[in-house]
mmCIF file of C-alpha atoms and ligand atoms in Angstrom:
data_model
loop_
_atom_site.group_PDB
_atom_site.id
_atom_site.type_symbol
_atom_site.label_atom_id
_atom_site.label_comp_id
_atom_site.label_asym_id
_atom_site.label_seq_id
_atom_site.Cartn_x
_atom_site.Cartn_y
_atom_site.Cartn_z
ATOM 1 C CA UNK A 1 15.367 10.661 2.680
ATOM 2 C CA UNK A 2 13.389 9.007 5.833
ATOM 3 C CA UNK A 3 11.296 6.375 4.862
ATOM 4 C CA UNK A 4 9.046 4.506 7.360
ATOM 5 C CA UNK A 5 7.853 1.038 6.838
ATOM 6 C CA UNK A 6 4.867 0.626 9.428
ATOM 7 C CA UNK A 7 5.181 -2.574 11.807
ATOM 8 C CA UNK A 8 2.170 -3.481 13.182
ATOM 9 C CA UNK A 9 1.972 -6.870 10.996
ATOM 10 C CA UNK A 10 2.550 -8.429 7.378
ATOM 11 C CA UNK A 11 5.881 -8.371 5.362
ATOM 12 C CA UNK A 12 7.842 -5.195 7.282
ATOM 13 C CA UNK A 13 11.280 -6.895 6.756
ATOM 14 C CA UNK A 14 10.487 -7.374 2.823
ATOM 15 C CA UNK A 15 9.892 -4.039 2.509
ATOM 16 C CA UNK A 16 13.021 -2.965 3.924
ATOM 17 C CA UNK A 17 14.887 -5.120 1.799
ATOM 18 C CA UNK A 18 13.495 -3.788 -1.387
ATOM 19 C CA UNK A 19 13.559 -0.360 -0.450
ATOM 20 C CA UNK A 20 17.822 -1.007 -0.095
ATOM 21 C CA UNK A 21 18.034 -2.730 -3.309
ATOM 22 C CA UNK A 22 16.731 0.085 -4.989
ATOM 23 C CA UNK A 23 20.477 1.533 -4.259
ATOM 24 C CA UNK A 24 19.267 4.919 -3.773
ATOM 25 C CA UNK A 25 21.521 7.101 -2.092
ATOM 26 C CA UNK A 26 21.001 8.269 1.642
ATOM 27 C CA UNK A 27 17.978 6.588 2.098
ATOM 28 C CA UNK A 28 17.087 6.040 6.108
ATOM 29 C CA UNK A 29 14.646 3.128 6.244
ATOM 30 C CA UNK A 30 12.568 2.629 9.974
ATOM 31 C CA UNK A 31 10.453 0.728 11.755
ATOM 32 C CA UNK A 32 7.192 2.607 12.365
ATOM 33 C CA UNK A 33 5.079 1.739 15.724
ATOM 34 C CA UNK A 34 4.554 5.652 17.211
ATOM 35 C CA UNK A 35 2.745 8.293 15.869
ATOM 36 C CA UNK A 36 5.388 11.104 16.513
ATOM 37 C CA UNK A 37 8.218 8.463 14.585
ATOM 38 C CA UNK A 38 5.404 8.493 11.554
ATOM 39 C CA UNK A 39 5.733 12.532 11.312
ATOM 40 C CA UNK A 40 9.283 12.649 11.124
ATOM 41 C CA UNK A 41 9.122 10.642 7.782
ATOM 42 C CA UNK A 42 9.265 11.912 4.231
ATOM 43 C CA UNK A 43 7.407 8.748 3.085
ATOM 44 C CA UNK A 44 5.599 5.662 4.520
ATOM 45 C CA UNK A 45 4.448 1.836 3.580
ATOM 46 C CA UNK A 46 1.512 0.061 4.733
ATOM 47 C CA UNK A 47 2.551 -3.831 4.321
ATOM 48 C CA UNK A 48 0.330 -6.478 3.460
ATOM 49 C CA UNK A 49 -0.889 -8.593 6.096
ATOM 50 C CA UNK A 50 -4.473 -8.988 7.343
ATOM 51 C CA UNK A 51 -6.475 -5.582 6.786
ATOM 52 C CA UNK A 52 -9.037 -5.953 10.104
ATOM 53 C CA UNK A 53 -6.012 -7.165 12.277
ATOM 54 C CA UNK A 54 -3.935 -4.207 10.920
ATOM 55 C CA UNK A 55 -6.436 -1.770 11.617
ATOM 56 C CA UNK A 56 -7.417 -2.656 15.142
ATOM 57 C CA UNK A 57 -3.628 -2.456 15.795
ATOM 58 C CA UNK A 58 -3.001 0.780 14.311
ATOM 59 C CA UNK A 59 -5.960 2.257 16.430
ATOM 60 C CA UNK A 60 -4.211 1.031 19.858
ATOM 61 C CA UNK A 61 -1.149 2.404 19.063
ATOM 62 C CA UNK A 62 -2.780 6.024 17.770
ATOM 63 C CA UNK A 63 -0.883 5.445 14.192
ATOM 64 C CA UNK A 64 -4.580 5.095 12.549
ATOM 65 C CA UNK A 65 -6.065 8.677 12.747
ATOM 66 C CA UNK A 66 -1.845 9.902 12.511
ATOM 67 C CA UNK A 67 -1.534 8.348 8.856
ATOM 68 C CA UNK A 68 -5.071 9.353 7.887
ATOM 69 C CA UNK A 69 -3.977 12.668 8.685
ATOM 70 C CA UNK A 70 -0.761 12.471 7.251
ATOM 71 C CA UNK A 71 -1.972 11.204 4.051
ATOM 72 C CA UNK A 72 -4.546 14.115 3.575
ATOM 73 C CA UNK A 73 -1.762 16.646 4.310
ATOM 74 C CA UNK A 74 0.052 15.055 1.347
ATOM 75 C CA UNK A 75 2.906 13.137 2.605
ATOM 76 C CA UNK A 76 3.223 9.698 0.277
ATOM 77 C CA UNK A 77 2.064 6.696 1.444
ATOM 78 C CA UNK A 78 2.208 3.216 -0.292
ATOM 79 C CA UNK A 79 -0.371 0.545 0.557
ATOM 80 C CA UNK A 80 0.272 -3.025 -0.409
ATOM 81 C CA UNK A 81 -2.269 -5.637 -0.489
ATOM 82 C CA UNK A 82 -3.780 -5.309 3.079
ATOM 83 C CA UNK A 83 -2.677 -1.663 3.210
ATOM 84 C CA UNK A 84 -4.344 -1.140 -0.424
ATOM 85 C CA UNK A 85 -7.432 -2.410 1.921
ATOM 86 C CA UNK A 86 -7.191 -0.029 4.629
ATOM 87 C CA UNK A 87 -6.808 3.032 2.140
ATOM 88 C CA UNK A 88 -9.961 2.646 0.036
ATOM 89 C CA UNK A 89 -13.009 4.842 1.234
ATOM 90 C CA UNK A 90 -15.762 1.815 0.683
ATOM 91 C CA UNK A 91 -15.314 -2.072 0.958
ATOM 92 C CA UNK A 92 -17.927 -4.209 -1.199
ATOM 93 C CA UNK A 93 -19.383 -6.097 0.255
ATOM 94 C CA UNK A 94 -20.603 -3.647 2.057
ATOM 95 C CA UNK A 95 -21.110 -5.575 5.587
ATOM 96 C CA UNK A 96 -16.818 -5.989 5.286
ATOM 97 C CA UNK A 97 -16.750 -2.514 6.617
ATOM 98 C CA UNK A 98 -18.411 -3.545 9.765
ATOM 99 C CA UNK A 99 -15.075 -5.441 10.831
ATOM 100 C CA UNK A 100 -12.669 -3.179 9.099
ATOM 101 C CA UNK A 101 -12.330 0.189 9.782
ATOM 102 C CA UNK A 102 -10.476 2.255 6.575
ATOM 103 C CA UNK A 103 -8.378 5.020 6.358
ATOM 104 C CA UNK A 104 -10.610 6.325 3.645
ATOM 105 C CA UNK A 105 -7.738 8.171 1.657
ATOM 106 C CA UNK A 106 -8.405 7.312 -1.516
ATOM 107 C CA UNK A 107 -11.639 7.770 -3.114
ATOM 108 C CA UNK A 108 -11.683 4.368 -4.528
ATOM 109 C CA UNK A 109 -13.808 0.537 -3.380
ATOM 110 C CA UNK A 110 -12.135 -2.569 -2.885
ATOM 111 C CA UNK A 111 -13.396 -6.208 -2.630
ATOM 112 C CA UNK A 112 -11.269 -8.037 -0.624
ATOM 113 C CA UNK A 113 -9.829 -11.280 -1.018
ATOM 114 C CA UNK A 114 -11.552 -10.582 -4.564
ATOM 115 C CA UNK A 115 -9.629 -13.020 -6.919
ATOM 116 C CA UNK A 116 -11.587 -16.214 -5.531
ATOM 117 C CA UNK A 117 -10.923 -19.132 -3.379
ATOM 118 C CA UNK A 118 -9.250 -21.597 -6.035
ATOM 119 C CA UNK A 119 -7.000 -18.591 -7.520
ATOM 120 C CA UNK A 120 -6.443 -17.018 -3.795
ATOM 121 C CA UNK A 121 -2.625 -16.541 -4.630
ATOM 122 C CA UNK A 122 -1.119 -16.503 -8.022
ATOM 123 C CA UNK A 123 1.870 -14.601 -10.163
ATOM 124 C CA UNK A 124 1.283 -13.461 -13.415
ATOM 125 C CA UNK A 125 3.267 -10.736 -15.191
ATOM 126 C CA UNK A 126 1.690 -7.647 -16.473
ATOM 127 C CA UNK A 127 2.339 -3.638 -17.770
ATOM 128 C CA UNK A 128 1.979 -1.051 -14.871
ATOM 129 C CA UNK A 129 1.953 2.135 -16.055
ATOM 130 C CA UNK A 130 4.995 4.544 -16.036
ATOM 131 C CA UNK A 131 6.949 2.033 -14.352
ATOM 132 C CA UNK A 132 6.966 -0.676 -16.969
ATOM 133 C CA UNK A 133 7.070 -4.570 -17.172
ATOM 134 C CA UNK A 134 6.053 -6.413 -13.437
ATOM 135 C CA UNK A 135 6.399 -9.878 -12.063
ATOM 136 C CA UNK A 136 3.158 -9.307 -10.232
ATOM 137 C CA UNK A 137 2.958 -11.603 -6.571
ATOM 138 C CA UNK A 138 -0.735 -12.264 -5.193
ATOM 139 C CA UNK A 139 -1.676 -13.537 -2.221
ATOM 140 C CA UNK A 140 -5.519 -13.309 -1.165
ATOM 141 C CA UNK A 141 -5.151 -10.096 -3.291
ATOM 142 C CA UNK A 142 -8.344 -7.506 -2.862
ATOM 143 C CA UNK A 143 -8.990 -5.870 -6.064
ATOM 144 C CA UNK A 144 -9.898 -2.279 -6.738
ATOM 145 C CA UNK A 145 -13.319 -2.699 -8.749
ATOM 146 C CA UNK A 146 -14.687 0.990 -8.879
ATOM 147 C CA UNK A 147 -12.539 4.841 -8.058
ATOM 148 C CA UNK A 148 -13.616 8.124 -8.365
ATOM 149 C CA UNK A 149 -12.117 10.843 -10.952
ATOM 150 C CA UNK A 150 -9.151 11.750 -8.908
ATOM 151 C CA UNK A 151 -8.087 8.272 -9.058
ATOM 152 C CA UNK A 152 -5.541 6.704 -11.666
ATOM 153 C CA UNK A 153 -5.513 3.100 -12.571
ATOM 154 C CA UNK A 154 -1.588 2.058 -13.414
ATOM 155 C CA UNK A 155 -2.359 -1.438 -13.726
ATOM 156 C CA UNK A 156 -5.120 -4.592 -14.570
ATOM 157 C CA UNK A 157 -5.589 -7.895 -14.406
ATOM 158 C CA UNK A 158 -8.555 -8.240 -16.646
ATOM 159 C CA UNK A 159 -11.318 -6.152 -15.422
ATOM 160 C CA UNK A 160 -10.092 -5.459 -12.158
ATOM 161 C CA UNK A 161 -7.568 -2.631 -11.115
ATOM 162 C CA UNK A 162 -4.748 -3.540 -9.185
ATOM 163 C CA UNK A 163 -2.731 -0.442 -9.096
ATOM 164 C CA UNK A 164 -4.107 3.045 -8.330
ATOM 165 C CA UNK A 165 -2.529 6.378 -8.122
ATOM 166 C CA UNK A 166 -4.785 9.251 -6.236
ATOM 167 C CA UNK A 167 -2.092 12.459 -5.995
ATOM 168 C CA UNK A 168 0.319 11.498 -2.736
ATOM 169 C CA UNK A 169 -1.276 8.198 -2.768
ATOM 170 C CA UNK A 170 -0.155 4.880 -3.799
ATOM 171 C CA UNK A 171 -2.538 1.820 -3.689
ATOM 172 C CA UNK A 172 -1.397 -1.733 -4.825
ATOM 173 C CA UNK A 173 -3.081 -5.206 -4.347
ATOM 174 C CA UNK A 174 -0.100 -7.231 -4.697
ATOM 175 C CA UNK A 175 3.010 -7.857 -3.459
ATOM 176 C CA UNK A 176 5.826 -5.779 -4.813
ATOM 177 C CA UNK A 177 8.256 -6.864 -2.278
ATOM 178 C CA UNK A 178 8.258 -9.983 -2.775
ATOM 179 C CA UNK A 179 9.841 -9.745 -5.879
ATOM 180 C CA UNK A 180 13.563 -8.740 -6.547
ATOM 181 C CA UNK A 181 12.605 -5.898 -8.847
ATOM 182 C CA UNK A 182 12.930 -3.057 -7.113
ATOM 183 C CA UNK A 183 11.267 -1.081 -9.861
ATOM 184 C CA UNK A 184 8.203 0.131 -7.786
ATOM 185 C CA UNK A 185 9.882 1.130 -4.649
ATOM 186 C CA UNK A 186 11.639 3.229 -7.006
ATOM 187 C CA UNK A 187 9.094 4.481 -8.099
ATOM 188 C CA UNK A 188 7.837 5.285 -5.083
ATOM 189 C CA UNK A 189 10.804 6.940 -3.795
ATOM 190 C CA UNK A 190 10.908 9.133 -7.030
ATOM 191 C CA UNK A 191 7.133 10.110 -5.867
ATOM 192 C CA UNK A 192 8.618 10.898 -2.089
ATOM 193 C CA UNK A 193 11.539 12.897 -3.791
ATOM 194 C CA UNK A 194 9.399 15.092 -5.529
ATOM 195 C CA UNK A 195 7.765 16.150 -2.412
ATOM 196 C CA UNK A 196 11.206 17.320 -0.745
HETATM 197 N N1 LIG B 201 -6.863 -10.621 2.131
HETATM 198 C C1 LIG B 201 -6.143 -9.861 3.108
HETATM 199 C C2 LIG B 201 -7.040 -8.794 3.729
HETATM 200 O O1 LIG B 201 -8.021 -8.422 3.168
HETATM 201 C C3 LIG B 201 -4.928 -9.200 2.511
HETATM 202 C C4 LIG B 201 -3.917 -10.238 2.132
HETATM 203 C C5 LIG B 201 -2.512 -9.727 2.045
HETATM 204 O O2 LIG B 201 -2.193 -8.624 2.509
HETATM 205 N N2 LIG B 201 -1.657 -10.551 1.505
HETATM 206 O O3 LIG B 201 -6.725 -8.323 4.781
#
């Protein structure tokens, strides 16, 4: 299975790492920075990093309007953090989507940096649905505060949704590889598998 971790900015390397220590078998991990690399991949990851810097260098290098089209012709793609930024259709407030531009793949709104200035980065464990107990890492973590139908909400922190699930999609507003639990990559792997 060909997995691409996209390398624009934010934690590439971390991802690579926990993709291998999920110990799945014949599992090709790359670098993403070209379009035509992106295609040739089963499944992707959008690191965290800094959502307006991310998209303004996805757009030089043409991989913007490649994974928006990717992701509506079903291929998986996991968003962490910053990437859970980019995929969300609306930003509130709404004058952050004057700086950012989104993917729009997931019918979902995100405030960003939404956990507040004192609490900007925290851990705190918590249940994500079908993939159990998490040791959840945030840092300047946006929050998913409203989706549409098509949308599933696999884990909260009080109110506020930090894990969604829209068909191929994957949207998370933490940090899963930052963590040694490899539990989610699995996860998402499983999610890639089933589209082979
Ligand atoms: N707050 C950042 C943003 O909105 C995301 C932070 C992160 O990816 N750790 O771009």
């Amino acid at each position: 299975m060909r997995i691409g971790v996209v390398a624009v900015q934010g934690s590439v390397e971390e991802h690579i790492q926990a993709l291998h220590r999920t110990g799945w078998k014949e599992l090709d991990v790359h670098t993403i920075l070209h379009p035509e690399r992106a295609r040739e991949m089963d499944g992707l990851i959008l690191p965290g990093g800094e959502s307006t810097a991310i998209a303004r260098l996805l757009k030089g290098t043409g991989l913007f309007q490649t994974l928006k089209d990717l992701g509506q012709d079903g291929k998986v793609i996991m968003g962490t953090c910053a990437g859970c930024v980019l995929l969300a259709s609306r930003l509130r407030p709404e004058k952050d989507e004057e700086k950012t531009s989104l993917l729009r793949l997931m019918d979902m709104t995100v405030s960003r940096n939404a956990f507040g200035r004192q609490s900007q980065s925290f851990e705190t464990e918590m249940e994500i649905e079908d993939v159990g107990a998490f040791h959840g890492v945030f840092i300047r973590a946006p929050a998913i505060i409203d989706m549409g139908e098509g949308c599933r909400a696999m884990a909260m922190i009080g109110k506020e949704v930090v894990m969604a699930e829209q068909q191929n999609l994957l949207a998370l507003s933490f940090h899963p590889e930052l963590t040694d639990d490899p539990s989610i990559h699995r996860y998402f792997l499983e999610k890639v598998q089933a589209t082979l």
